């Protein structure tokens, strides 16, 4: 992709042909964890034993290469279900094992455990976190078409077979209950609910997923979409003895950068020899007024060019999940998925995955609940939670710094809304808030929006 | 109480003075589980080791007798909070250890774990079930009055000190989120929400509870309000090697009786020598159109006189909790509380703790979700869940029998609504549906309701 400069490539895997390198990871239906770990047992003083995937094994759900044609032919003989854009993103998520040990769209027992307990109990009695329903909705007509079949083919908008779902179970989609238990509100205007639930079918179909081939979007960003297995291999290759993940869906400013470098410093102090940062922007569905993925990736590139993060100890990749904006419920999913990608430290900030209440004039979630819930969540005890320190613009230093409560008058808090308003109006933030190149990308993005006569910002470009 | 006949007393503890017998259980703040168990290690072939209370110890929160006056005087020196009727019922519940290991109204970490995980993680890493928030709401003025105090006195409607709450924590009461996560809906018209949440204060106050003296209601039913410790002692006294609990908030018909006797038969078949039934009507807040506790107790008495249940193997007692009508969420609370009372088997029926959707024309919960959620709930693995067989009126036999799907035409289903309508209209159900004495109580109850001109049934008598 032309937009990505050499400097950003440095943050990525350096193999000349990642496709080949990782092909073997893509073919099996599941990769035994020890196989991944095996690669990590290098000579030298650092033993690269990455955190185990949830359930012990990183699940991959791809059809083996030599069986693909057979499966495609089989798919022509069974009922077909067309996937929405968000459905396809969930197939992507499931196929690569971000939701390990899930092996497909949830059946009712998994759905109920997710809604009520934010976790799943496995056959051996152990518990893994699972806070967000990963489900596929169908309507009455589709249910009728499925009839007595125990398998269905999942197809994309061009009717190409994406996957086969087998041993299916169809159960009721109580949308109100799903929304209430996931978001803690049923107020109209929740972006994900409006996009993917309210108008979806009244049934959910769960089953075992076999994905014909890795999901590709052809938007020039696919090479940043590293699977958990690929990320694990990369961390092992770099000899990481700690991996700290930073989830983001917004442009990076110097406060974030400060936080990430400071986290690495703290991990070194704790005795780790080679902590590696996973800078992991979310790449699936986001709401219309968020900055689209392609522009965020451009912005991240400029920030990285600025040299505040060390390419040797930073991996940039895209997390393919859609965004729920479900606050304390969703932050667990964000953390759990990163365990599966090999991260054993997770940075959590103020009001993670939060947003304004869609109807009332307040934030939907208490700003502290996300980190509190995360620290108590079932199945996440293995993960080290690193709460954000609050960074703000220190007027005395002319740069972003950790907030010092003894001299509050010296600090300026620039919210996401404030940042976007400045960029929209082509005003500049204070020097040192964000590198100029990164800021220019933001200004360019808002410039690129042809504001139609009704004054509404058009829907974000599909991720 | 005059209404209770000898035959019903047979179902209760037989000590001439239950107050004395159990006094020592009331005085300590917590009873070590092994002490309870100790009583059960009798000679003979039955080893009465009751199921351990949640957290290992049955928690009781009473002030020791010789300290009561001191605590009452202390209470006069600290800020006071007046308890509502439902608040007082929760103090009752907490004081006797139904919610063990909770030691008072929930602080924020317990509240959040309850809402998100329906369970609490203890310091030793173990998990106990806790699905329903047990919280105390205060308003802005009360919060202001509490000020910097770390203790408050809880007083009843007559300003008598009931308890002291210490090491308090005050945090935000997000009512919308609480309702959505507890009920899976925010529709107006949820009875408990209307009664106890919507108009409650915007703050919650948690802390350690010390209750001055056992809660009494003076309604003639106090002697049926056995605490978990008293129930455990009774089960041990009877040499129970299995205790199966039957939660109810409705009149008992012969289908229930059939189920309870059949359950005992099944437990005997499983090899238990002396399974004891805990017939355990809920005694706290119920919605206006439920049959009030005093009438239900009269009805139960008549049914028991009828001789369908064996007094030797049945204990009748009142469960002091208020009712949430929160379906799959609440059934966990109903089950968990009975573990603390010594039950290791729990009978669960269709749509437990359910009700009609307050706005839409459908049941609020899927009728099967209760037993499914219960069977998967964290912290309840130790409890044996016994799903209901469906009983219905068999026209060919002229009695209640287990439904036989091979001859559906022979069965008549009589719903709670149908039953109430018949009783209201003084119509008779088919012979064999309920014993005539029990039915007459129902008819008498509806007779006793002076229907006001607006046709509305008055609010239920406080339980």
Short mmCIF file of C-alpha atoms in Angstrom, two decimals, chain A residues 23-233:
data_model
loop_
_atom_site.label_atom_id
_atom_site.label_comp_id
_atom_site.label_asym_id
_atom_site.label_seq_id
_atom_site.Cartn_x
_atom_site.Cartn_y
_atom_site.Cartn_z
CA UNK A 23 0.64 -20.20 5.52
CA UNK A 24 1.17 -23.21 7.69
CA UNK A 25 -0.58 -21.46 10.56
CA UNK A 26 -3.56 -20.82 8.39
CA UNK A 27 -4.17 -24.36 7.27
CA UNK A 28 -4.86 -26.30 10.41
CA UNK A 29 -8.18 -26.04 12.19
CA UNK A 30 -6.44 -25.57 15.51
CA UNK A 31 -2.86 -24.92 16.47
CA UNK A 32 -1.73 -26.69 19.61
CA UNK A 33 -0.33 -24.05 21.89
CA UNK A 34 2.94 -25.91 22.41
CA UNK A 35 3.67 -25.71 18.72
CA UNK A 36 3.64 -21.92 18.90
CA UNK A 37 5.63 -22.02 22.08
CA UNK A 38 8.09 -24.43 20.58
CA UNK A 39 9.32 -21.73 18.28
CA UNK A 40 9.98 -19.58 21.27
CA UNK A 41 12.35 -21.89 23.05
CA UNK A 42 15.49 -20.28 21.78
CA UNK A 43 18.86 -20.48 23.26
CA UNK A 44 19.91 -17.46 25.27
CA UNK A 45 18.79 -16.01 28.52
CA UNK A 46 15.26 -15.06 27.49
CA UNK A 47 12.76 -17.87 27.44
CA UNK A 48 9.90 -16.84 25.24
CA UNK A 49 6.96 -18.55 26.84
CA UNK A 50 4.04 -16.46 25.75
CA UNK A 51 0.83 -16.51 27.74
CA UNK A 52 -1.31 -19.51 26.85
CA UNK A 53 -4.38 -18.94 24.70
CA UNK A 54 -7.76 -19.22 26.42
CA UNK A 55 -8.72 -22.84 26.75
CA UNK A 56 -5.11 -23.95 26.25
CA UNK A 57 -5.13 -24.01 22.45
CA UNK A 58 -5.30 -21.19 19.98
CA UNK A 59 -8.23 -22.16 17.77
CA UNK A 60 -8.03 -21.55 14.03
CA UNK A 61 -10.99 -22.48 11.91
CA UNK A 62 -9.62 -22.59 8.37
CA UNK A 63 -10.28 -25.38 5.92
CA UNK A 64 -7.06 -27.09 4.88
CA UNK A 65 -5.90 -25.92 1.46
CA UNK A 66 -6.48 -29.22 -0.29
CA UNK A 67 -10.04 -29.46 0.99
CA UNK A 68 -11.14 -25.99 -0.05
CA UNK A 69 -12.60 -26.95 -3.41
CA UNK A 70 -14.45 -29.86 -1.87
CA UNK A 71 -15.95 -27.60 0.78
CA UNK A 72 -16.89 -24.99 -1.82
CA UNK A 73 -18.75 -27.67 -3.79
CA UNK A 74 -20.44 -28.96 -0.64
CA UNK A 75 -21.56 -25.43 0.13
CA UNK A 76 -23.53 -25.31 -3.11
CA UNK A 77 -25.72 -28.17 -1.90
CA UNK A 78 -26.84 -26.69 1.42
CA UNK A 79 -28.93 -23.66 2.48
CA UNK A 80 -27.13 -20.33 2.16
CA UNK A 81 -27.07 -17.36 4.51
CA UNK A 82 -25.80 -14.01 3.31
CA UNK A 83 -23.44 -12.26 5.71
CA UNK A 84 -23.57 -8.56 6.48
CA UNK A 85 -20.37 -6.57 6.66
CA UNK A 86 -20.30 -6.95 10.45
CA UNK A 87 -21.14 -10.68 10.25
CA UNK A 88 -18.12 -11.08 8.00
CA UNK A 89 -15.92 -9.27 10.51
CA UNK A 90 -17.06 -11.73 13.17
CA UNK A 91 -16.27 -14.65 10.87
CA UNK A 92 -12.82 -13.10 10.54
CA UNK A 93 -12.50 -12.78 14.33
CA UNK A 94 -13.63 -16.37 14.93
CA UNK A 95 -11.57 -17.85 12.11
CA UNK A 96 -8.27 -16.62 13.54
CA UNK A 97 -8.95 -17.55 17.14
CA UNK A 98 -9.31 -14.13 18.75
CA UNK A 99 -12.28 -15.64 20.59
CA UNK A 100 -10.56 -18.95 21.44
CA UNK A 101 -11.80 -21.41 22.52
CA UNK A 102 -14.99 -20.52 20.59
CA UNK A 103 -15.24 -22.65 17.47
CA UNK A 104 -18.01 -20.76 15.74
CA UNK A 105 -21.00 -18.52 16.24
CA UNK A 106 -22.44 -19.03 19.71
CA UNK A 107 -25.06 -21.62 20.45
CA UNK A 108 -27.62 -20.77 23.10
CA UNK A 109 -25.63 -22.07 26.06
CA UNK A 110 -22.67 -19.87 25.12
CA UNK A 111 -24.94 -16.92 24.40
CA UNK A 112 -26.63 -17.21 27.81
CA UNK A 113 -23.35 -17.58 29.67
CA UNK A 114 -22.00 -14.52 27.86
CA UNK A 115 -25.03 -12.40 28.71
CA UNK A 116 -25.28 -13.50 32.34
CA UNK A 117 -21.72 -14.28 33.40
CA UNK A 118 -19.44 -12.63 30.79
CA UNK A 119 -17.62 -15.95 30.77
CA UNK A 120 -17.81 -19.55 29.60
CA UNK A 121 -17.23 -22.66 31.68
CA UNK A 122 -15.29 -25.28 29.75
CA UNK A 123 -15.68 -29.04 30.01
CA UNK A 124 -12.70 -29.30 32.34
CA UNK A 125 -14.32 -26.81 34.74
CA UNK A 126 -12.02 -23.94 33.90
CA UNK A 127 -13.45 -20.54 33.00
CA UNK A 128 -12.59 -18.24 30.12
CA UNK A 129 -13.77 -14.70 29.69
CA UNK A 130 -16.37 -13.99 26.99
CA UNK A 131 -18.30 -10.79 27.49
CA UNK A 132 -19.69 -9.88 24.07
CA UNK A 133 -22.11 -12.13 22.19
CA UNK A 134 -20.63 -13.35 18.91
CA UNK A 135 -23.82 -14.41 17.21
CA UNK A 136 -25.36 -14.64 13.76
CA UNK A 137 -28.95 -13.44 13.33
CA UNK A 138 -31.35 -14.83 10.75
CA UNK A 139 -34.93 -13.91 9.98
CA UNK A 140 -38.03 -16.09 9.70
CA UNK A 141 -37.59 -16.69 5.97
CA UNK A 142 -33.96 -17.72 6.38
CA UNK A 143 -34.92 -20.03 9.22
CA UNK A 144 -37.55 -21.59 7.01
CA UNK A 145 -35.02 -22.06 4.22
CA UNK A 146 -32.61 -23.77 6.61
CA UNK A 147 -35.40 -26.21 7.46
CA UNK A 148 -34.06 -29.48 8.81
CA UNK A 149 -30.54 -29.04 7.47
CA UNK A 150 -27.82 -29.35 10.10
CA UNK A 151 -25.43 -27.22 8.04
CA UNK A 152 -25.54 -23.92 6.22
CA UNK A 153 -23.19 -22.08 3.88
CA UNK A 154 -22.27 -18.51 4.78
CA UNK A 155 -21.78 -16.30 1.72
CA UNK A 156 -20.56 -12.76 1.20
CA UNK A 157 -22.37 -9.95 -0.62
CA UNK A 158 -21.19 -11.39 -3.96
CA UNK A 159 -22.53 -14.83 -3.07
CA UNK A 160 -19.05 -16.27 -2.69
CA UNK A 161 -18.86 -19.01 -0.09
CA UNK A 162 -17.03 -17.77 2.97
CA UNK A 163 -17.62 -20.59 5.42
CA UNK A 164 -19.72 -23.56 6.39
CA UNK A 165 -21.53 -23.61 9.72
CA UNK A 166 -22.31 -27.12 10.90
CA UNK A 167 -24.05 -28.88 13.78
CA UNK A 168 -26.22 -25.81 13.83
CA UNK A 169 -28.59 -24.74 16.56
CA UNK A 170 -31.27 -22.11 15.97
CA UNK A 171 -32.67 -20.27 18.97
CA UNK A 172 -34.59 -17.11 19.77
CA UNK A 173 -32.93 -13.71 19.41
CA UNK A 174 -34.37 -11.69 22.25
CA UNK A 175 -32.96 -8.38 21.14
CA UNK A 176 -34.17 -6.34 24.07
CA UNK A 177 -32.58 -8.70 26.58
CA UNK A 178 -29.37 -8.94 24.57
CA UNK A 179 -29.04 -5.17 24.38
CA UNK A 180 -29.97 -4.55 28.01
CA UNK A 181 -27.50 -7.12 29.36
CA UNK A 182 -24.67 -6.12 27.02
CA UNK A 183 -24.96 -2.32 27.23
CA UNK A 184 -26.76 -1.79 30.52
CA UNK A 185 -29.29 0.37 28.70
CA UNK A 186 -31.90 -0.05 25.98
CA UNK A 187 -31.91 3.61 24.98
CA UNK A 188 -32.31 4.12 21.23
CA UNK A 189 -29.19 5.31 19.42
CA UNK A 190 -26.60 2.71 20.46
CA UNK A 191 -24.51 2.57 17.26
CA UNK A 192 -23.89 -1.19 17.14
CA UNK A 193 -27.47 -2.01 18.10
CA UNK A 194 -28.82 0.29 15.40
CA UNK A 195 -26.41 -1.16 12.86
CA UNK A 196 -26.55 -4.86 13.65
CA UNK A 197 -29.30 -5.81 16.10
CA UNK A 198 -32.49 -3.76 15.93
CA UNK A 199 -33.25 -4.67 12.34
CA UNK A 200 -31.70 -8.14 12.46
CA UNK A 201 -33.71 -11.35 12.42
CA UNK A 202 -35.55 -12.81 15.39
CA UNK A 203 -33.41 -15.95 15.47
CA UNK A 204 -29.78 -16.71 16.15
CA UNK A 205 -27.93 -19.55 14.48
CA UNK A 206 -24.91 -21.06 16.18
CA UNK A 207 -22.59 -23.86 15.14
CA UNK A 208 -19.10 -24.97 14.25
CA UNK A 209 -17.39 -22.77 11.71
CA UNK A 210 -15.11 -23.89 8.88
CA UNK A 211 -13.76 -20.93 6.98
CA UNK A 212 -12.75 -21.60 3.39
CA UNK A 213 -9.93 -19.06 3.19
CA UNK A 214 -8.53 -16.22 5.29
CA UNK A 215 -10.72 -13.12 5.18
CA UNK A 216 -9.27 -10.33 3.07
CA UNK A 217 -10.69 -6.84 2.51
CA UNK A 218 -8.47 -5.68 -0.37
CA UNK A 219 -8.25 -2.18 1.09
CA UNK A 220 -4.47 -2.03 1.20
CA UNK A 221 -4.46 -2.72 4.92
CA UNK A 222 -4.68 -6.52 4.89
CA UNK A 223 -0.98 -6.88 5.62
CA UNK A 224 -1.58 -5.17 8.97
CA UNK A 225 -4.27 -7.68 9.85
CA UNK A 226 -2.04 -10.16 11.61
CA UNK A 227 -3.76 -13.14 13.16
CA UNK A 228 -3.09 -14.15 16.78
CA UNK A 229 -0.86 -16.94 15.50
CA UNK A 230 1.10 -14.51 13.34
CA UNK A 231 1.44 -12.07 16.21
CA UNK A 232 2.60 -14.83 18.53
CA UNK A 233 5.19 -15.88 16.00
#
